[in-house]
Amino acid sequence: DIKPKDPRLQKIFQLLCANPDNNQTADAIAETVYITTRTLTRLCQKELGLNFEKWRAQIKLLHAITYLSIGKTTTQTSQALGYSNDSAFIAMFKRMTGKTPSGFTALES
């Protein structure tokens, strides 16, 4: 489950879900809930079994699947998630799902 129980992580989760294009550093994200990056790292590992960047990638992946499922293009999805280019988004998607976004949408059809 990627939804945390810790109130500080819940606030970060809400922030990232509301703004999936947020690419702030872990330091900046930690500051939003008044914790250190080290505490953020420990909380993510303890509660989610993931480091912060992997957790953020999972949140972005869920948004990507939603966007692609409703017919958004790879480019639209990539931009909505704050990727600098389509290639970076496609690489993340393939690394996490084993399929390209177009391969995923072909399965949906």
PDB file of C-alpha atoms in Angstrom:
ATOM      1  CA  ASP A   1       0.000   0.000   0.000  1.00  0.00           C
ATOM      2  CA  ILE A   2       1.423   3.385  -0.926  1.00  0.00           C
ATOM      3  CA  LYS A   3      -0.912   5.373   1.327  1.00  0.00           C
ATOM      4  CA  PRO A   4       0.901   5.957   4.610  1.00  0.00           C
ATOM      5  CA  LYS A   5      -0.460   6.068   8.154  1.00  0.00           C
ATOM      6  CA  ASP A   6       2.068   8.537   9.563  1.00  0.00           C
ATOM      7  CA  PRO A   7       0.474  12.020   9.529  1.00  0.00           C
ATOM      8  CA  ARG A   8       3.598  13.642   8.081  1.00  0.00           C
ATOM      9  CA  LEU A   9       3.747  11.139   5.244  1.00  0.00           C
ATOM     10  CA  GLN A  10      -0.002  11.524   4.732  1.00  0.00           C
ATOM     11  CA  LYS A  11       0.498  15.264   4.141  1.00  0.00           C
ATOM     12  CA  ILE A  12       3.270  14.543   1.647  1.00  0.00           C
ATOM     13  CA  PHE A  13       1.090  11.910  -0.029  1.00  0.00           C
ATOM     14  CA  GLN A  14      -1.744  14.435  -0.379  1.00  0.00           C
ATOM     15  CA  LEU A  15       0.671  17.024  -1.759  1.00  0.00           C
ATOM     16  CA  LEU A  16       2.068  14.601  -4.356  1.00  0.00           C
ATOM     17  CA  CYS A  17      -1.362  13.313  -5.342  1.00  0.00           C
ATOM     18  CA  ALA A  18      -2.718  16.838  -5.762  1.00  0.00           C
ATOM     19  CA  ASN A  19       0.394  17.877  -7.703  1.00  0.00           C
ATOM     20  CA  PRO A  20       1.817  14.836  -9.485  1.00  0.00           C
ATOM     21  CA  ASP A  21       4.080  17.146 -11.486  1.00  0.00           C
ATOM     22  CA  ASN A  22       5.837  18.222  -8.260  1.00  0.00           C
ATOM     23  CA  ASN A  23       9.534  17.524  -8.744  1.00  0.00           C
ATOM     24  CA  GLN A  24      10.835  19.253  -5.632  1.00  0.00           C
ATOM     25  CA  THR A  25      13.833  17.653  -3.977  1.00  0.00           C
ATOM     26  CA  ALA A  26      13.352  15.343  -1.004  1.00  0.00           C
ATOM     27  CA  ASP A  27      14.836  18.153   1.125  1.00  0.00           C
ATOM     28  CA  ALA A  28      12.174  20.620  -0.021  1.00  0.00           C
ATOM     29  CA  ILE A  29       9.369  18.088   0.406  1.00  0.00           C
ATOM     30  CA  ALA A  30      10.566  17.212   3.918  1.00  0.00           C
ATOM     31  CA  GLU A  31      10.580  20.905   4.830  1.00  0.00           C
ATOM     32  CA  THR A  32       6.878  21.183   3.964  1.00  0.00           C
ATOM     33  CA  VAL A  33       6.083  18.969   6.962  1.00  0.00           C
ATOM     34  CA  TYR A  34       8.910  20.295   9.149  1.00  0.00           C
ATOM     35  CA  ILE A  35      11.086  17.197   9.133  1.00  0.00           C
ATOM     36  CA  THR A  36      14.601  16.506   7.924  1.00  0.00           C
ATOM     37  CA  THR A  37      15.361  14.546   4.794  1.00  0.00           C
ATOM     38  CA  ARG A  38      16.857  11.870   7.011  1.00  0.00           C
ATOM     39  CA  THR A  39      13.563  11.556   8.913  1.00  0.00           C
ATOM     40  CA  LEU A  40      11.654  11.424   5.620  1.00  0.00           C
ATOM     41  CA  THR A  41      13.940   8.653   4.435  1.00  0.00           C
ATOM     42  CA  ARG A  42      13.497   6.675   7.654  1.00  0.00           C
ATOM     43  CA  LEU A  43       9.710   7.116   7.678  1.00  0.00           C
ATOM     44  CA  CYS A  44       9.378   5.970   4.056  1.00  0.00           C
ATOM     45  CA  GLN A  45      11.565   2.934   4.646  1.00  0.00           C
ATOM     46  CA  LYS A  46       9.860   1.983   7.918  1.00  0.00           C
ATOM     47  CA  GLU A  47       6.281   2.481   6.836  1.00  0.00           C
ATOM     48  CA  LEU A  48       6.356   1.825   3.098  1.00  0.00           C
ATOM     49  CA  GLY A  49       9.464  -0.304   2.619  1.00  0.00           C
ATOM     50  CA  LEU A  50      10.591   2.126  -0.087  1.00  0.00           C
ATOM     51  CA  ASN A  51      12.872   5.090  -0.374  1.00  0.00           C
ATOM     52  CA  PHE A  52      11.243   8.453  -1.042  1.00  0.00           C
ATOM     53  CA  GLU A  53      12.008   8.543  -4.775  1.00  0.00           C
ATOM     54  CA  LYS A  54      10.561   5.054  -5.350  1.00  0.00           C
ATOM     55  CA  TRP A  55       7.457   6.030  -3.409  1.00  0.00           C
ATOM     56  CA  ARG A  56       7.068   9.204  -5.492  1.00  0.00           C
ATOM     57  CA  ALA A  57       7.533   7.128  -8.668  1.00  0.00           C
ATOM     58  CA  GLN A  58       4.727   4.787  -7.569  1.00  0.00           C
ATOM     59  CA  ILE A  59       2.425   7.749  -6.994  1.00  0.00           C
ATOM     60  CA  LYS A  60       3.288   9.093 -10.451  1.00  0.00           C
ATOM     61  CA  LEU A  61       2.710   5.626 -11.955  1.00  0.00           C
ATOM     62  CA  LEU A  62      -0.802   5.454 -10.496  1.00  0.00           C
ATOM     63  CA  HIS A  63      -1.554   8.849 -12.015  1.00  0.00           C
ATOM     64  CA  ALA A  64      -0.030   7.733 -15.322  1.00  0.00           C
ATOM     65  CA  ILE A  65      -2.240   4.655 -15.472  1.00  0.00           C
ATOM     66  CA  THR A  66      -5.290   6.792 -14.728  1.00  0.00           C
ATOM     67  CA  TYR A  67      -4.395   9.360 -17.388  1.00  0.00           C
ATOM     68  CA  LEU A  68      -3.616   6.745 -20.032  1.00  0.00           C
ATOM     69  CA  SER A  69      -6.823   4.847 -19.187  1.00  0.00           C
ATOM     70  CA  ILE A  70      -8.939   7.914 -19.877  1.00  0.00           C
ATOM     71  CA  GLY A  71      -7.283   8.466 -23.246  1.00  0.00           C
ATOM     72  CA  LYS A  72      -4.533  10.982 -22.552  1.00  0.00           C
ATOM     73  CA  THR A  73      -1.531  10.644 -24.848  1.00  0.00           C
ATOM     74  CA  THR A  74       1.944   9.717 -23.674  1.00  0.00           C
ATOM     75  CA  THR A  75       3.006  13.348 -24.170  1.00  0.00           C
ATOM     76  CA  GLN A  76       0.040  14.735 -22.217  1.00  0.00           C
ATOM     77  CA  THR A  77       0.659  12.237 -19.421  1.00  0.00           C
ATOM     78  CA  SER A  78       4.391  12.917 -19.355  1.00  0.00           C
ATOM     79  CA  GLN A  79       3.792  16.660 -19.083  1.00  0.00           C
ATOM     80  CA  ALA A  80       1.076  16.263 -16.434  1.00  0.00           C
ATOM     81  CA  LEU A  81       3.508  14.259 -14.305  1.00  0.00           C
ATOM     82  CA  GLY A  82       6.320  16.773 -14.622  1.00  0.00           C
ATOM     83  CA  TYR A  83       8.709  14.757 -16.772  1.00  0.00           C
ATOM     84  CA  SER A  84      11.184  16.817 -18.773  1.00  0.00           C
ATOM     85  CA  ASN A  85      10.535  14.708 -21.870  1.00  0.00           C
ATOM     86  CA  ASP A  86       8.528  11.735 -23.078  1.00  0.00           C
ATOM     87  CA  SER A  87      11.579   9.452 -23.063  1.00  0.00           C
ATOM     88  CA  ALA A  88      12.113   9.871 -19.317  1.00  0.00           C
ATOM     89  CA  PHE A  89       8.443   9.085 -18.674  1.00  0.00           C
ATOM     90  CA  ILE A  90       8.444   6.069 -21.001  1.00  0.00           C
ATOM     91  CA  ALA A  91      11.599   4.711 -19.330  1.00  0.00           C
ATOM     92  CA  MET A  92      10.028   5.019 -15.855  1.00  0.00           C
ATOM     93  CA  PHE A  93       6.772   3.448 -17.016  1.00  0.00           C
ATOM     94  CA  LYS A  94       8.542   0.528 -18.669  1.00  0.00           C
ATOM     95  CA  ARG A  95      10.870   0.003 -15.698  1.00  0.00           C
ATOM     96  CA  MET A  96       7.923  -0.176 -13.321  1.00  0.00           C
ATOM     97  CA  THR A  97       5.382  -2.083 -15.415  1.00  0.00           C
ATOM     98  CA  GLY A  98       7.420  -3.982 -17.981  1.00  0.00           C
ATOM     99  CA  LYS A  99       5.422  -2.306 -20.757  1.00  0.00           C
ATOM    100  CA  THR A 100       5.599   0.972 -22.616  1.00  0.00           C
ATOM    101  CA  PRO A 101       2.662   3.371 -22.206  1.00  0.00           C
ATOM    102  CA  SER A 102       1.488   2.494 -25.738  1.00  0.00           C
ATOM    103  CA  GLY A 103       1.764  -1.204 -24.883  1.00  0.00           C
ATOM    104  CA  PHE A 104      -0.312  -0.573 -21.788  1.00  0.00           C
ATOM    105  CA  THR A 105      -3.027   1.321 -23.666  1.00  0.00           C
ATOM    106  CA  ALA A 106      -3.171  -1.443 -26.288  1.00  0.00           C
ATOM    107  CA  LEU A 107      -4.015  -3.886 -23.488  1.00  0.00           C
ATOM    108  CA  GLU A 108      -6.749  -1.556 -22.239  1.00  0.00           C
ATOM    109  CA  SER A 109      -8.508  -1.507 -25.625  1.00  0.00           C
TER     110      SER A 109
END
